[in-house]
Coordinates of C-alpha atoms in Angstrom, one line a residue:
Chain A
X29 CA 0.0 0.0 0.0
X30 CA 1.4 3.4 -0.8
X31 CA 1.2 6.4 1.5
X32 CA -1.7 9.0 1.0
X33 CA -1.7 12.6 0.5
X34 CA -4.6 15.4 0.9
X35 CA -3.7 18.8 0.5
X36 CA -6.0 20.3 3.1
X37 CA -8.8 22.9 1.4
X38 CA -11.4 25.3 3.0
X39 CA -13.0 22.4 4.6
X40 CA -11.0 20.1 4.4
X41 CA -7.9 18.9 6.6
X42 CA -4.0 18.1 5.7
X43 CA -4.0 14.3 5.5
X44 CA -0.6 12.4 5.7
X45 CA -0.6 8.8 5.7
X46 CA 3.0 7.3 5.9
X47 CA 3.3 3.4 5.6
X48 CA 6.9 3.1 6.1
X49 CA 6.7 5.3 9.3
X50 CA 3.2 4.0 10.4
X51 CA 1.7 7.5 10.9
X52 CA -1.3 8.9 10.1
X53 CA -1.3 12.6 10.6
X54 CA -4.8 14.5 10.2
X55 CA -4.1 18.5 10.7
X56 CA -6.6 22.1 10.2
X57 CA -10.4 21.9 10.2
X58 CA -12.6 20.0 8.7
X59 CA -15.9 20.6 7.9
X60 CA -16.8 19.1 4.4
X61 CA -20.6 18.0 3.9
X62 CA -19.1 14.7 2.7
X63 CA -17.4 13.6 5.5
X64 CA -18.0 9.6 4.8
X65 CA -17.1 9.8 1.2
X66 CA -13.7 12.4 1.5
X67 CA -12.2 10.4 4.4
X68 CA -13.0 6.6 3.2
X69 CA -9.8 6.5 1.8
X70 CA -8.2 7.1 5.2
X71 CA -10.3 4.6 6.6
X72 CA -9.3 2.2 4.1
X73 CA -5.4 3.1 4.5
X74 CA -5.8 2.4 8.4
X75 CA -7.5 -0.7 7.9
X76 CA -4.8 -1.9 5.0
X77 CA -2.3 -1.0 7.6
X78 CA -3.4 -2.4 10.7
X79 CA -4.6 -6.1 8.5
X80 CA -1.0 -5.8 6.3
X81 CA 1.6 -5.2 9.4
X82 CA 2.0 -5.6 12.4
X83 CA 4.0 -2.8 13.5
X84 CA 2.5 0.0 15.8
X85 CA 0.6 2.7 14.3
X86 CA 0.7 6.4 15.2
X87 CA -2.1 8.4 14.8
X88 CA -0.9 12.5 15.1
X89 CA -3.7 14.9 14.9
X90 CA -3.9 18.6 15.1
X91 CA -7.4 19.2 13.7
X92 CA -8.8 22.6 14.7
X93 CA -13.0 22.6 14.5
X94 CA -14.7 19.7 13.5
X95 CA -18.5 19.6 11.8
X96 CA -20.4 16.6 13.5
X97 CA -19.9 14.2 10.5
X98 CA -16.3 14.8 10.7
X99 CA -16.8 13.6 14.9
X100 CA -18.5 10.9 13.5
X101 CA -15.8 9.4 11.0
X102 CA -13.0 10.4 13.3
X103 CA -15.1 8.2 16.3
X104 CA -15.0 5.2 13.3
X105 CA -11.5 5.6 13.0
X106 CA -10.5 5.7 17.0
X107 CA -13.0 2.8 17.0
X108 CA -11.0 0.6 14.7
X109 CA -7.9 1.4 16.6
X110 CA -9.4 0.5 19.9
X111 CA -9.9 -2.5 18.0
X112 CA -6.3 -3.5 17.0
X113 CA -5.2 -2.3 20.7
X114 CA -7.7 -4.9 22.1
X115 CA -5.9 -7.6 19.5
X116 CA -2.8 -6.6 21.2
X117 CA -1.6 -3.9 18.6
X118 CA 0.6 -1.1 19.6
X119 CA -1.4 2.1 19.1
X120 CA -1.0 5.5 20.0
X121 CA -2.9 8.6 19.3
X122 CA -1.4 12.4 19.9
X123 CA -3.4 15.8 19.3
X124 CA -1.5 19.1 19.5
X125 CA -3.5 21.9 19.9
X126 CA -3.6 26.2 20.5
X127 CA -4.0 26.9 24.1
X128 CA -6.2 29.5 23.0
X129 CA -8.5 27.7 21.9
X130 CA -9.6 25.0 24.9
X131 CA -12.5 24.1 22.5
X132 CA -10.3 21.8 20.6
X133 CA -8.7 20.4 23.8
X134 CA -12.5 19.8 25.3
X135 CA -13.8 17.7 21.8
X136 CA -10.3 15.7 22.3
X137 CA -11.2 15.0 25.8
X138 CA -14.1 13.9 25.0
X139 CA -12.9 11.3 22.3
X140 CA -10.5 10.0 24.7
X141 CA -12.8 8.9 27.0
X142 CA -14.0 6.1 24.9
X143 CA -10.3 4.7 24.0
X144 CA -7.6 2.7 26.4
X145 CA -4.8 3.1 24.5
X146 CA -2.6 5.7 25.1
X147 CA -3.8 9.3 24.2
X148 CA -2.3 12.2 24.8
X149 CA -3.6 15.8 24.2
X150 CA -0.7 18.4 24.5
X151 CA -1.6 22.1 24.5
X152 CA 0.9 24.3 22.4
Chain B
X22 CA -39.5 46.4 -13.1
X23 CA -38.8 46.4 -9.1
X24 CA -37.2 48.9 -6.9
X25 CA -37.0 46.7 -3.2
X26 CA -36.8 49.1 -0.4
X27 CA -33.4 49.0 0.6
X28 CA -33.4 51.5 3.1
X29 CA -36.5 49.3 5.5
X30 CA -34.3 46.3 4.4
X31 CA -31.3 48.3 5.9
X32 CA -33.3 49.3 8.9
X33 CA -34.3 46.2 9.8
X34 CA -31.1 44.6 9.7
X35 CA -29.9 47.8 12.3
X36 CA -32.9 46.9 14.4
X37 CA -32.3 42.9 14.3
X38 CA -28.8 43.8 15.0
X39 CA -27.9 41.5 12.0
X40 CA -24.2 41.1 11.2
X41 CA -24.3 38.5 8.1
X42 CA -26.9 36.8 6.1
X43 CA -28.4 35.2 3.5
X44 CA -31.4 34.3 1.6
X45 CA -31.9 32.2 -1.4
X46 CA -30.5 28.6 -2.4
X47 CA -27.8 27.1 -0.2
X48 CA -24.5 25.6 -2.0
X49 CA -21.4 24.1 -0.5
X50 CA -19.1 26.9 -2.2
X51 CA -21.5 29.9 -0.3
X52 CA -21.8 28.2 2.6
X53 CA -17.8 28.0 2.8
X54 CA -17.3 31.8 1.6
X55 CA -20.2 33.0 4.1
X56 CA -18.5 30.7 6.7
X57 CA -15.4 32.4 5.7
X58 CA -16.4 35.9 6.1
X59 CA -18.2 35.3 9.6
X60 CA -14.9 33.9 11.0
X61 CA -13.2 37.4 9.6
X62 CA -15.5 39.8 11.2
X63 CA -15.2 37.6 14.4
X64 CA -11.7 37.9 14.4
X65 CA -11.9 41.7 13.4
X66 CA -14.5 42.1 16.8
X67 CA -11.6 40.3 18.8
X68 CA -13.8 37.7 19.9
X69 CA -11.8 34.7 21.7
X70 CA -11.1 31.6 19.2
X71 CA -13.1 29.1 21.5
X72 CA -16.4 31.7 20.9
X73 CA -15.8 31.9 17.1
X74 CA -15.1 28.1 17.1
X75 CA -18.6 27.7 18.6
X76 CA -20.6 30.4 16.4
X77 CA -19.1 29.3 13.7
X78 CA -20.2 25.5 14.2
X79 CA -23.5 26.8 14.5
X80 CA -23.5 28.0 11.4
X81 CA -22.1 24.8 9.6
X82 CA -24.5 22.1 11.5
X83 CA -27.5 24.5 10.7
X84 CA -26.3 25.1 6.7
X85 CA -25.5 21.5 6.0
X86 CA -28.2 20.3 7.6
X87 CA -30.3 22.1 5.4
X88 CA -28.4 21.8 2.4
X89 CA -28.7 18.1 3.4
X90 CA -32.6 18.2 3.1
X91 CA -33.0 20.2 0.7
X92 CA -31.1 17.7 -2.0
X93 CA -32.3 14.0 -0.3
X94 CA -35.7 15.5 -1.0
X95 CA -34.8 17.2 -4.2
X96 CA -36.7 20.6 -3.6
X97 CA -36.7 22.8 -6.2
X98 CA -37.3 26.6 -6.8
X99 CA -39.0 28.9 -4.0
X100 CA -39.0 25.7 -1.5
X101 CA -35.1 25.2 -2.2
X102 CA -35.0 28.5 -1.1
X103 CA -33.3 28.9 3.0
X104 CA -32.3 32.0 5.4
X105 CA -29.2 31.9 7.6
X106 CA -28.7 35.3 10.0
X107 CA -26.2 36.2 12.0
X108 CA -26.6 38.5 15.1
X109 CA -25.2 39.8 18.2
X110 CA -26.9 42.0 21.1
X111 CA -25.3 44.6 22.8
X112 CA -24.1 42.6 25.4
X113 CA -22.4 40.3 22.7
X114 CA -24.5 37.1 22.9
X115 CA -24.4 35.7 19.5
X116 CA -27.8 34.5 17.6
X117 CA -27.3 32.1 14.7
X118 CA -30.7 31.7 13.1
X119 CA -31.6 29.3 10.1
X120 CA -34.9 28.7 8.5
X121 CA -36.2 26.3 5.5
X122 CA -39.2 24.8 3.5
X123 CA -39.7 21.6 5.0
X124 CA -42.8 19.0 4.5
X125 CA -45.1 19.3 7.3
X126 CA -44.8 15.8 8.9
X127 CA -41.0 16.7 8.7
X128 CA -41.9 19.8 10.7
X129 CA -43.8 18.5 13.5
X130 CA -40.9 15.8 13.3
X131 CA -38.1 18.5 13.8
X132 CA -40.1 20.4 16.4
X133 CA -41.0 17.5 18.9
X134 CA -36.5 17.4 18.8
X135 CA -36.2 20.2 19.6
X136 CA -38.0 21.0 22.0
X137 CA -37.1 17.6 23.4
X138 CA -33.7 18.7 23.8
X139 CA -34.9 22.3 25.5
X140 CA -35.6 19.9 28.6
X141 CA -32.1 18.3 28.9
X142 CA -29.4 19.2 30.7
X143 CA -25.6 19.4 29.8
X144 CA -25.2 16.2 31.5
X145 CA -28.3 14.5 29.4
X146 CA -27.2 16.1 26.1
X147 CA -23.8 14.5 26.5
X148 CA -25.2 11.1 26.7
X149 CA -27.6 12.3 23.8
X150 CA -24.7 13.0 21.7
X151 CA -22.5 10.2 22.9
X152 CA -25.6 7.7 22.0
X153 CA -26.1 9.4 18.5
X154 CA -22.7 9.0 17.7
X155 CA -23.0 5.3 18.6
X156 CA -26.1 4.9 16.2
X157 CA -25.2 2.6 13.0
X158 CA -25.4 4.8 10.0
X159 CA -28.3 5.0 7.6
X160 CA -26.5 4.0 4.8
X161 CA -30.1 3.6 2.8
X162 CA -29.8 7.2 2.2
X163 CA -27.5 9.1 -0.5
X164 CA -27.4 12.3 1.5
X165 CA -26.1 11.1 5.1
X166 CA -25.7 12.8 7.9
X167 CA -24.9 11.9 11.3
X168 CA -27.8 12.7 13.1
X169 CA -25.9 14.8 15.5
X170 CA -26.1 18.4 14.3
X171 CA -29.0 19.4 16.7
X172 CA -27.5 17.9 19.7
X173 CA -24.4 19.8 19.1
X174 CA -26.0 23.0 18.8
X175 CA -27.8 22.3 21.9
X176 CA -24.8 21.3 24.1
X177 CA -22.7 24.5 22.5
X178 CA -25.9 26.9 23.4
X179 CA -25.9 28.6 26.1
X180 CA -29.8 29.0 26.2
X181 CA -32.6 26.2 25.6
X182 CA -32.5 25.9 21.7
X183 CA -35.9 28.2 20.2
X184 CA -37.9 26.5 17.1
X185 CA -40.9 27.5 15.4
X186 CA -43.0 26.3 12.6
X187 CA -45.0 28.0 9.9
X188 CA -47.5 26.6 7.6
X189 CA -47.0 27.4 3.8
X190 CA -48.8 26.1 1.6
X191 CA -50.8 22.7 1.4
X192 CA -47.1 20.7 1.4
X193 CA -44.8 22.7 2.8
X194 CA -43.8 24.1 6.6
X195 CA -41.3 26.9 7.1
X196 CA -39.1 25.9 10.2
X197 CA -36.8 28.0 12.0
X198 CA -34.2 27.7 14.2
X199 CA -32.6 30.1 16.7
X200 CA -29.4 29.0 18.3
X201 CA -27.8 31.4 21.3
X202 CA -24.9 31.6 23.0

């Protein structure tokens, strides 16, 4: 599988999928009204991954505001995660974000709730 | 030929204390620009990032959740036809305010959520959301949303969400929605 690239847009976020590294880094906002369709491919690059190797993966985010359909496909992602981590997969999930903006740090709270791997949330 | 009266328009814009809207057919390229430009007079006003964060996701869940039933019902003309405003009081409290065509069982529908989640807490929307989000999506449907936008107005709010619906015409309801915080 080859990595994946998205230039981020308006609505969209800066994707960077790195196979070799086993990274996955989401940054900016993202607020498309086609959430399911624009981030299958990420979906589809996580599940390659995590069924192809069996290396860790690192998810890095430092997504800004999020529309509710965007919560919803990033939940689907942390879900299969919390999946591999249960099969005894190394996982990891990091989100950097503005310290002005305690928003961000209050939706990744949030997300972390539901996941036992190890999540960080670092203010910058 | 017509000549609108701009200056009652004007004045009731002055009176409504109404910083941005629009009125006509939504698309995904306005709704970005609008979205855009209400960000950049937030920023010019000086307001803190978490309050423009939250302002402006009131604007997105209400747009795309109109845009979203507008084309999964196909609406056409005058009923394709929506209103998004923009307003702030003098003591800075923030009123997003959406209203579209909608078919009157849809309506009622709407309004019975609504008002359902004026009676919940922070606690119970929470768990509202948190339950939504668990919900397996309708995939039956091309235009697909995540049933969550209401919720997440109501938990960023910081009064009871306000909805109201209009009878139009023998199919169609006007319903509006006032968001505060």
């Amino acid at each position: 599988m080859k990595d994946l690239h998205f230039t981020a847009t308006t609505s969209t976020p800066d994707v960077d999928a790195n196979w070799e590294a086993g990274r996955l880094r989401m940054g900016g906002d993202s607020y498309p009204e086609n959430s399911f369709d624009i981030f299958q491919p990420v979906i589809d690059w996580l599940e390659s991954f995590l069924t192809t190797e069996t290396r860790p993966i690192l998810l890095e985010l430092s997504l800004v505001y999020l529309n509710t359909s965007s919560v919803r496909v990033l939940m689907d992602m942390l879900d299969i995660l919390e999946e591999a981590h249960q099969g005894g997969r190394g996982v990891e999930v990091v989100w950097l974000y503005n310290e002005n903006n305690e928003r961000v740090g209050e939706l990744a709270e949030e997300f972390k709730e539901d996941c036992t791997f190890p999540f960080h949330i670092r203010a910058e | 030929m017509l000549t609108p009266d701009i200056y009652a328009l004007r004045q009731t814009f002055m009176q409504e204390r109404i910083l941005l809207s629009f009125n006509g057919p939504f698309t995904e390229s306005l709704i970005d620009e609008i979205g855009s430009a209400l960000r950049e007079h937030m920023l010019a006003l000086v307001e803190s990032p978490s309050a423009i964060t939250d302002v402006f996701s009131m604007y997105i869940e209400m747009t795309q959740n109109i845009r979203r039933y507008t084309m999964e019902h196909d609406l056409q003309g005058a009923a394709a036809s929506a209103i998004i405003v923009v307003s702030r009081d003098s003591d800075g409290v923030y009123t997003v305010s959406a209203g579209n065509m909608v078919y009157h069982a849809d309506g009622e529908r709407l309004l019975a959520r609504a008002q359902s989640l004026q009676e919940m807490d922070k606690v119970a929307l929470k768990a509202a959301f948190k339950a939504q989000l668990r919900q397996p999506r309708d995939t039956s449907k091309k235009f697909n949303g995540a049933g969550l936008g209401l919720i997440d107005m109501a938990r960023k709010a910081t009064f009871p969400l306000r909805a109201t619906l209009t009878v139009e015409d023998t199919d169609f309801s006007f319903f509006s929605l006032h968001a505060s915080l």
